[in-house]
Amino acid sequence: MQEIRYELTKTPKKKPAPGDPLPFGTIFTDHMFMMDYTEGKGWHDPRIVPYAPLQLDPAAIVLHYAQESFEGMKAYRTKDGTIQLFRPEKNAARFRSTHERMCMPPVPEEDFVTAVKALVKVEKDWVPSQPGESLYIRPFCIATEPHLGVKASNTYYFIIICCPVAAYYPTGLNPVKIYVEDKYVRAAPGGTGYIKCGGNYAASLISQEIAESLGYSQTLWLDGVERKYVEEVGSMNCFFKIDGTIYTAPTVGTVLPGITRMSCIELLKKWGYKVSEERLAITDVMKAAREGKLEEVFGTGTAAVISPVGELRYEDEVAVINNGKIGEVTQRLYDTLTGIQWGLLPDDMGWTTKVC
Ligand code: COI
């Protein structure tokens, strides 16, 4: 990557004060990273500039055919004031895999990480310091060529924006209620379920609205072929502890390979738990609940961190999990993962990268 050009704002915004509410994804920092791609020239002009609206041609391919990719990651302020990232190279690798599927030019993985670090360094005073708070980082790429024929763009923007955030769910670490979707489908084999593109989320909104109208926070998706096997929840991967074994859906093409998911599996195996990535039928989950064997359910994600699930609704049946309370394994994963991320525990796994 060429050297990053810095054009810093002369009118910085007022930062939230410690203790101010930080509703997820609504407050943006002073700057953004941008880089252009043009076919024949490659990625060029990396720059950190004041956060501002984009100028886009109304015919830009992203606006019509959704040729787009994104990532989600966080920067954490540790107790000694340093700022660190969590496994940023995994986000860079997943971004590359998204770009392959979406016919977008790859952003070299080391450039992705360099750009994230450079922006976080500029925005270091925006990284909040209260427990559970962090700086959410959203790298994304959009197809900018004005063209109404369906084809891959020959120009792109790669952009990174940041926002200080607290918990993703307003309920914090209190268990969420999840609605199992049995009509609509999120992903099918051969589709885009395993990558991070905006279209996956646009297609999920209808179910999210149904879930909310019934008093549930999010949707648990079933497989797109038989509507039988559990896959993932709106913004997180999902784990089920049944009779001592911990199940999570295999990432075989329709499920997002979450970095928090991967880290939880590594921790659970290290702690001696049996983790199964075999397919799990929703009817077996509900049967286990009826028999008192569904011990814990939790979601994992960068935004959601570790989120206990207290209730599942499938068709007309409702399963209450662990009396609606956070389970032992869920709490241990939350404490360990956030302990490593916020530098409160030693990073035995080598997962953190210091920025400044
Ligand atoms: C994340 O956890 O970072 C995500 O990208 C999920 C999201 C759609 C909020």
GROMACS .gro file of C-alpha atoms and ligand atoms in nm:
model
  365
    1MET     CA    1   0.000   0.000   0.000
    2GLN     CA    2   0.117   0.353  -0.072
    3GLU     CA    3   0.186   0.576   0.226
    4ILE     CA    4  -0.134   0.687   0.400
    5ARG     CA    5  -0.213   1.057   0.351
    6TYR     CA    6  -0.353   1.234   0.659
    7GLU     CA    7  -0.600   1.520   0.636
    8LEU     CA    8  -0.718   1.573   0.992
    9THR     CA    9  -1.028   1.768   1.093
   10LYS     CA   10  -0.999   2.122   1.226
   11THR     CA   11  -1.340   2.093   1.393
   12PRO     CA   12  -1.337   1.779   1.610
   13LYS     CA   13  -1.673   1.671   1.749
   14LYS     CA   14  -1.754   1.660   2.118
   15LYS     CA   15  -1.680   1.309   2.244
   16PRO     CA   16  -1.930   1.131   2.468
   17ALA     CA   17  -1.840   1.172   2.837
   18PRO     CA   18  -1.770   0.860   3.046
   19GLY     CA   19  -2.106   0.714   3.143
   20ASP     CA   20  -2.300   0.873   2.853
   21PRO     CA   21  -2.521   0.621   2.670
   22LEU     CA   22  -2.362   0.476   2.353
   23PRO     CA   23  -2.648   0.323   2.153
   24PHE     CA   24  -2.491   0.074   1.911
   25GLY     CA   25  -2.376   0.221   1.579
   26THR     CA   26  -2.516   0.572   1.612
   27ILE     CA   27  -2.221   0.793   1.713
   28PHE     CA   28  -1.935   0.825   1.464
   29THR     CA   29  -1.579   0.944   1.522
   30ASP     CA   30  -1.405   1.238   1.353
   31HIS     CA   31  -1.228   1.055   1.071
   32MET     CA   32  -1.257   0.772   0.823
   33PHE     CA   33  -1.007   0.576   0.618
   34MET     CA   34  -1.061   0.569   0.241
   35MET     CA   35  -0.883   0.410  -0.052
   36ASP     CA   36  -0.985   0.393  -0.420
   37TYR     CA   37  -0.964   0.106  -0.665
   38THR     CA   38  -0.959   0.146  -1.041
   39GLU     CA   39  -0.917  -0.144  -1.279
   40GLY     CA   40  -0.568  -0.134  -1.430
   41LYS     CA   41  -0.438   0.091  -1.150
   42GLY     CA   42  -0.528  -0.117  -0.845
   43TRP     CA   43  -0.583   0.021  -0.493
   44HIS     CA   44  -0.451   0.375  -0.456
   45ASP     CA   45  -0.463   0.698  -0.257
   46PRO     CA   46  -0.503   0.557   0.096
   47ARG     CA   47  -0.606   0.846   0.320
   48ILE     CA   48  -0.749   0.934   0.658
   49VAL     CA   49  -0.991   1.223   0.614
   50PRO     CA   50  -1.269   1.391   0.813
   51TYR     CA   51  -1.580   1.171   0.849
   52ALA     CA   52  -1.827   1.300   0.587
   53PRO     CA   53  -2.105   1.190   0.352
   54LEU     CA   54  -1.988   1.021   0.031
   55GLN     CA   55  -2.043   1.149  -0.318
   56LEU     CA   56  -2.174   0.864  -0.530
   57ASP     CA   57  -2.313   0.853  -0.881
   58PRO     CA   58  -2.683   0.753  -0.859
   59ALA     CA   59  -2.601   0.472  -1.104
   60ALA     CA   60  -2.324   0.329  -0.882
   61ILE     CA   61  -2.345  -0.049  -0.901
   62VAL     CA   62  -2.367  -0.091  -0.522
   63LEU     CA   63  -2.695   0.104  -0.515
   64HIS     CA   64  -2.862  -0.127  -0.765
   65TYR     CA   65  -2.702  -0.469  -0.740
   66ALA     CA   66  -2.558  -0.461  -0.385
   67GLN     CA   67  -2.200  -0.540  -0.478
   68GLU     CA   68  -2.070  -0.470  -0.129
   69SER     CA   69  -1.874  -0.627   0.158
   70PHE     CA   70  -1.818  -0.545   0.524
   71GLU     CA   71  -1.648  -0.652   0.844
   72GLY     CA   72  -1.707  -0.591   1.213
   73MET     CA   73  -1.426  -0.561   1.468
   74LYS     CA   74  -1.346  -0.372   1.786
   75ALA     CA   75  -1.065  -0.179   1.957
   76TYR     CA   76  -1.044  -0.210   2.337
   77ARG     CA   77  -0.891   0.019   2.596
   78THR     CA   78  -0.697  -0.187   2.851
   79LYS     CA   79  -0.660  -0.095   3.218
   80ASP     CA   80  -0.315   0.057   3.156
   81GLY     CA   81  -0.457   0.279   2.880
   82THR     CA   82  -0.317   0.097   2.575
   83ILE     CA   83  -0.549   0.022   2.284
   84GLN     CA   84  -0.568  -0.326   2.134
   85LEU     CA   85  -0.743  -0.522   1.859
   86PHE     CA   86  -0.873  -0.878   1.872
   87ARG     CA   87  -0.748  -1.114   1.597
   88PRO     CA   88  -0.759  -0.848   1.321
   89GLU     CA   89  -0.585  -1.082   1.076
   90LYS     CA   90  -0.894  -1.308   1.088
   91ASN     CA   91  -1.116  -1.021   0.975
   92ALA     CA   92  -0.870  -0.943   0.697
   93ALA     CA   93  -0.884  -1.305   0.578
   94ARG     CA   94  -1.264  -1.319   0.590
   95PHE     CA   95  -1.284  -0.989   0.398
   96ARG     CA   96  -1.073  -1.150   0.127
   97SER     CA   97  -1.305  -1.450   0.113
   98THR     CA   98  -1.608  -1.218   0.087
   99HIS     CA   99  -1.440  -1.033  -0.200
  100GLU     CA  100  -1.372  -1.358  -0.388
  101ARG     CA  101  -1.742  -1.453  -0.373
  102MET     CA  102  -1.859  -1.100  -0.466
  103CYS     CA  103  -1.615  -1.062  -0.762
  104MET     CA  104  -1.446  -0.770  -0.588
  105PRO     CA  105  -1.072  -0.701  -0.595
  106PRO     CA  106  -0.901  -0.829  -0.279
  107VAL     CA  107  -0.766  -0.581  -0.026
  108PRO     CA  108  -0.423  -0.723   0.067
  109GLU     CA  109  -0.459  -0.862   0.421
  110GLU     CA  110  -0.162  -0.669   0.560
  111ASP     CA  111  -0.301  -0.344   0.410
  112PHE     CA  112  -0.638  -0.412   0.573
  113VAL     CA  113  -0.475  -0.446   0.916
  114THR     CA  114  -0.243  -0.148   0.858
  115ALA     CA  115  -0.540   0.072   0.764
  116VAL     CA  116  -0.743  -0.035   1.069
  117LYS     CA  117  -0.450   0.031   1.301
  118ALA     CA  118  -0.377   0.371   1.144
  119LEU     CA  119  -0.738   0.487   1.185
  120VAL     CA  120  -0.767   0.357   1.543
  121LYS     CA  121  -0.444   0.537   1.630
  122VAL     CA  122  -0.587   0.865   1.500
  123GLU     CA  123  -0.916   0.802   1.688
  124LYS     CA  124  -0.757   0.666   2.007
  125ASP     CA  125  -0.926   0.926   2.228
  126TRP     CA  126  -1.261   0.797   2.101
  127VAL     CA  127  -1.204   0.449   2.248
  128PRO     CA  128  -1.434   0.454   2.552
  129SER     CA  129  -1.319   0.339   2.892
  130GLN     CA  130  -1.624   0.218   3.086
  131PRO     CA  131  -1.668  -0.158   3.146
  132GLY     CA  132  -1.813  -0.331   2.841
  133GLU     CA  133  -1.744  -0.038   2.608
  134SER     CA  134  -1.523  -0.042   2.299
  135LEU     CA  135  -1.467   0.125   1.964
  136TYR     CA  136  -1.661  -0.067   1.698
  137ILE     CA  137  -1.479  -0.067   1.363
  138ARG     CA  138  -1.666  -0.112   1.037
  139PRO     CA  139  -1.445  -0.172   0.730
  140PHE     CA  140  -1.649  -0.198   0.409
  141CYS     CA  141  -1.614  -0.185   0.036
  142ILE     CA  142  -1.863  -0.063  -0.226
  143ALA     CA  143  -1.885  -0.083  -0.605
  144THR     CA  144  -1.883   0.273  -0.739
  145GLU     CA  145  -1.887   0.242  -1.118
  146PRO     CA  146  -2.197   0.407  -1.271
  147HIS     CA  147  -2.347   0.123  -1.477
  148LEU     CA  148  -2.697  -0.021  -1.492
  149GLY     CA  149  -2.597  -0.341  -1.671
  150VAL     CA  150  -2.545  -0.629  -1.429
  151LYS     CA  151  -2.170  -0.682  -1.401
  152ALA     CA  152  -1.885  -0.646  -1.155
  153SER     CA  153  -1.776  -0.286  -1.107
  154ASN     CA  154  -1.436  -0.167  -1.224
  155THR     CA  155  -1.409   0.097  -0.950
  156TYR     CA  156  -1.449   0.066  -0.570
  157TYR     CA  157  -1.409   0.248  -0.240
  158PHE     CA  158  -1.262   0.072   0.062
  159ILE     CA  159  -1.370   0.268   0.370
  160ILE     CA  160  -1.335   0.225   0.746
  161ILE     CA  161  -1.554   0.407   0.997
  162CYS     CA  162  -1.568   0.375   1.376
  163CYS     CA  163  -1.816   0.427   1.656
  164PRO     CA  164  -1.784   0.408   2.034
  165VAL     CA  165  -2.028   0.144   2.156
  166ALA     CA  166  -2.162  -0.024   2.467
  167ALA     CA  167  -2.355  -0.355   2.461
  168TYR     CA  168  -2.525  -0.445   2.130
  169TYR     CA  169  -2.852  -0.543   2.298
  170PRO     CA  170  -3.014  -0.285   2.524
  171THR     CA  171  -3.062  -0.577   2.770
  172GLY     CA  172  -2.680  -0.598   2.818
  173LEU     CA  173  -2.577  -0.942   2.949
  174ASN     CA  174  -2.938  -1.031   3.033
  175PRO     CA  175  -3.071  -1.323   2.828
  176VAL     CA  176  -3.240  -1.240   2.497
  177LYS     CA  177  -3.552  -1.405   2.354
  178ILE     CA  178  -3.512  -1.565   2.011
  179TYR     CA  179  -3.777  -1.650   1.752
  180VAL     CA  180  -3.708  -1.952   1.528
  181GLU     CA  181  -3.795  -1.865   1.166
  182ASP     CA  182  -3.969  -2.151   0.985
  183LYS     CA  183  -4.091  -1.973   0.671
  184TYR     CA  184  -3.828  -1.733   0.537
  185VAL     CA  185  -3.475  -1.843   0.449
  186ARG     CA  186  -3.147  -1.657   0.507
  187ALA     CA  187  -2.903  -1.869   0.307
  188ALA     CA  188  -2.892  -2.167   0.074
  189PRO     CA  189  -2.599  -2.385  -0.034
  190GLY     CA  190  -2.405  -2.209  -0.309
  191GLY     CA  191  -2.532  -1.869  -0.196
  192THR     CA  192  -2.368  -1.598   0.012
  193GLY     CA  193  -2.451  -1.712   0.367
  194TYR     CA  194  -2.085  -1.768   0.457
  195ILE     CA  195  -1.965  -1.418   0.371
  196LYS     CA  196  -2.033  -1.073   0.509
  197CYS     CA  197  -2.232  -0.885   0.246
  198GLY     CA  198  -2.514  -0.641   0.312
  199GLY     CA  199  -2.765  -0.838   0.103
  200ASN     CA  200  -2.769  -1.119   0.360
  201TYR     CA  201  -2.889  -0.872   0.620
  202ALA     CA  202  -3.142  -0.694   0.394
  203ALA     CA  203  -3.307  -1.029   0.325
  204SER     CA  204  -3.330  -1.102   0.697
  205LEU     CA  205  -3.519  -0.787   0.794
  206ILE     CA  206  -3.865  -0.928   0.734
  207SER     CA  207  -3.810  -1.203   0.986
  208GLN     CA  208  -3.651  -0.961   1.232
  209GLU     CA  209  -3.970  -0.752   1.212
  210ILE     CA  210  -4.190  -1.056   1.274
  211ALA     CA  211  -3.973  -1.156   1.570
  212GLU     CA  212  -3.995  -0.808   1.720
  213SER     CA  213  -4.371  -0.789   1.671
  214LEU     CA  214  -4.398  -1.108   1.879
  215GLY     CA  215  -4.174  -0.970   2.155
  216TYR     CA  216  -3.849  -1.145   2.049
  217SER     CA  217  -3.511  -0.976   1.991
  218GLN     CA  218  -3.385  -1.171   1.692
  219THR     CA  219  -3.441  -1.461   1.457
  220LEU     CA  220  -3.275  -1.803   1.465
  221TRP     CA  221  -3.242  -1.919   1.105
  222LEU     CA  222  -3.292  -2.279   0.997
  223ASP     CA  223  -3.120  -2.435   0.695
  224GLY     CA  224  -3.260  -2.319   0.362
  225VAL     CA  225  -3.324  -2.665   0.215
  226GLU     CA  226  -3.525  -2.855   0.477
  227ARG     CA  227  -3.592  -2.578   0.735
  228LYS     CA  228  -3.480  -2.838   0.985
  229TYR     CA  229  -3.128  -2.766   1.115
  230VAL     CA  230  -3.031  -2.465   1.327
  231GLU     CA  231  -2.790  -2.225   1.156
  232GLU     CA  232  -2.733  -1.873   1.293
  233VAL     CA  233  -2.907  -1.585   1.465
  234GLY     CA  234  -2.949  -1.238   1.303
  235SER     CA  235  -2.621  -1.087   1.419
  236MET     CA  236  -2.448  -1.382   1.585
  237ASN     CA  237  -2.355  -1.750   1.569
  238CYS     CA  238  -2.544  -1.973   1.808
  239PHE     CA  239  -2.437  -2.244   2.057
  240PHE     CA  240  -2.654  -2.502   2.238
  241LYS     CA  241  -2.542  -2.700   2.545
  242ILE     CA  242  -2.739  -3.022   2.555
  243ASP     CA  243  -2.667  -3.287   2.816
  244GLY     CA  244  -2.306  -3.169   2.855
  245THR     CA  245  -2.217  -3.141   2.485
  246ILE     CA  246  -2.191  -2.802   2.316
  247TYR     CA  247  -2.328  -2.784   1.962
  248THR     CA  248  -2.285  -2.513   1.701
  249ALA     CA  249  -2.374  -2.522   1.332
  250PRO     CA  250  -2.094  -2.620   1.092
  251THR     CA  251  -1.967  -2.336   0.871
  252VAL     CA  252  -2.016  -2.525   0.548
  253GLY     CA  253  -2.131  -2.251   0.316
  254THR     CA  254  -2.449  -2.113   0.472
  255VAL     CA  255  -2.322  -2.000   0.813
  256LEU     CA  256  -2.089  -1.707   0.882
  257PRO     CA  257  -1.747  -1.822   1.012
  258GLY     CA  258  -1.757  -1.591   1.314
  259ILE     CA  259  -1.428  -1.494   1.478
  260THR     CA  260  -1.592  -1.495   1.822
  261ARG     CA  261  -1.744  -1.835   1.732
  262MET     CA  262  -1.398  -1.969   1.641
  263SER     CA  263  -1.247  -1.827   1.960
  264CYS     CA  264  -1.521  -1.980   2.179
  265ILE     CA  265  -1.469  -2.322   2.020
  266GLU     CA  266  -1.094  -2.295   2.089
  267LEU     CA  267  -1.157  -2.198   2.454
  268LEU     CA  268  -1.423  -2.467   2.510
  269LYS     CA  269  -1.194  -2.738   2.369
  270LYS     CA  270  -0.907  -2.611   2.584
  271TRP     CA  271  -1.134  -2.637   2.889
  272GLY     CA  272  -1.218  -2.997   2.801
  273TYR     CA  273  -1.575  -2.957   2.675
  274LYS     CA  274  -1.703  -3.174   2.395
  275VAL     CA  275  -1.787  -2.943   2.103
  276SER     CA  276  -1.988  -3.080   1.813
  277GLU     CA  277  -2.007  -2.903   1.476
  278GLU     CA  278  -2.250  -3.162   1.341
  279ARG     CA  279  -2.586  -3.039   1.216
  280LEU     CA  280  -2.845  -3.010   1.494
  281ALA     CA  281  -3.221  -3.032   1.424
  282ILE     CA  282  -3.446  -2.771   1.586
  283THR     CA  283  -3.681  -3.054   1.685
  284ASP     CA  284  -3.395  -3.210   1.885
  285VAL     CA  285  -3.332  -2.875   2.056
  286MET     CA  286  -3.701  -2.848   2.155
  287LYS     CA  287  -3.710  -3.214   2.263
  288ALA     CA  288  -3.403  -3.156   2.482
  289ALA     CA  289  -3.578  -2.855   2.635
  290ARG     CA  290  -3.888  -3.067   2.714
  291GLU     CA  291  -3.667  -3.331   2.877
  292GLY     CA  292  -3.477  -3.073   3.082
  293LYS     CA  293  -3.153  -3.138   2.888
  294LEU     CA  294  -3.121  -2.803   2.709
  295GLU     CA  295  -2.881  -2.652   2.960
  296GLU     CA  296  -2.763  -2.334   2.789
  297VAL     CA  297  -2.805  -2.142   2.464
  298PHE     CA  298  -2.592  -1.843   2.372
  299GLY     CA  299  -2.498  -1.632   2.073
  300THR     CA  300  -2.150  -1.510   1.980
  301GLY     CA  301  -2.044  -1.217   1.764
  302THR     CA  302  -1.817  -0.915   1.756
  303ALA     CA  303  -2.104  -0.676   1.822
  304ALA     CA  304  -2.301  -0.913   2.048
  305VAL     CA  305  -1.989  -1.053   2.228
  306ILE     CA  306  -2.144  -1.348   2.419
  307SER     CA  307  -2.517  -1.316   2.452
  308PRO     CA  308  -2.718  -1.560   2.665
  309VAL     CA  309  -3.049  -1.678   2.519
  310GLY     CA  310  -3.325  -1.718   2.777
  311GLU     CA  311  -3.611  -1.825   2.554
  312LEU     CA  312  -3.663  -1.991   2.215
  313ARG     CA  313  -3.991  -1.998   2.030
  314TYR     CA  314  -4.040  -2.255   1.753
  315GLU     CA  315  -4.385  -2.280   1.591
  316ASP     CA  316  -4.620  -2.270   1.889
  317GLU     CA  317  -4.380  -2.407   2.145
  318VAL     CA  318  -4.173  -2.195   2.381
  319ALA     CA  319  -3.861  -2.328   2.554
  320VAL     CA  320  -3.734  -2.138   2.857
  321ILE     CA  321  -3.362  -2.202   2.906
  322ASN     CA  322  -3.198  -2.219   3.249
  323ASN     CA  323  -3.499  -2.035   3.400
  324GLY     CA  324  -3.417  -1.736   3.178
  325LYS     CA  325  -3.079  -1.689   3.351
  326ILE     CA  326  -2.725  -1.682   3.212
  327GLY     CA  327  -2.563  -2.029   3.225
  328GLU     CA  328  -2.229  -2.126   3.376
  329VAL     CA  329  -2.043  -2.191   3.048
  330THR     CA  330  -2.189  -1.876   2.889
  331GLN     CA  331  -2.069  -1.667   3.185
  332ARG     CA  332  -1.723  -1.831   3.179
  333LEU     CA  333  -1.684  -1.763   2.807
  334TYR     CA  334  -1.799  -1.404   2.852
  335ASP     CA  335  -1.559  -1.345   3.142
  336THR     CA  336  -1.263  -1.506   2.964
  337LEU     CA  337  -1.315  -1.350   2.624
  338THR     CA  338  -1.387  -1.000   2.751
  339GLY     CA  339  -1.105  -1.043   3.006
  340ILE     CA  340  -0.860  -1.103   2.719
  341GLN     CA  341  -1.011  -0.829   2.501
  342TRP     CA  342  -0.999  -0.562   2.771
  343GLY     CA  343  -0.657  -0.680   2.896
  344LEU     CA  344  -0.793  -0.785   3.236
  345LEU     CA  345  -0.665  -1.140   3.189
  346PRO     CA  346  -0.336  -1.258   3.040
  347ASP     CA  347  -0.370  -1.330   2.669
  348ASP     CA  348  -0.253  -1.693   2.676
  349MET     CA  349  -0.400  -1.747   2.331
  350GLY     CA  350  -0.199  -1.470   2.158
  351TRP     CA  351  -0.518  -1.312   2.024
  352THR     CA  352  -0.458  -0.943   2.087
  353THR     CA  353  -0.259  -0.691   1.885
  354LYS     CA  354  -0.150  -0.364   2.042
  355VAL     CA  355  -0.221  -0.048   1.841
  356CYS     CA  356  -0.081   0.222   2.068
  357COI     C1  357  -2.065  -0.787   1.404
  357COI     O1  358  -2.087  -0.859   1.502
  357COI     O2  359  -1.964  -0.717   1.396
  357COI     C2  360  -2.158  -0.779   1.293
  357COI     O3  361  -2.116  -0.747   1.187
  357COI     C3  362  -2.299  -0.806   1.318
  357COI     C4  363  -2.382  -0.692   1.280
  357COI     C5  364  -2.456  -0.705   1.158
  357COI     C6  365  -2.413  -0.589   1.376
   0.00000   0.00000   0.00000
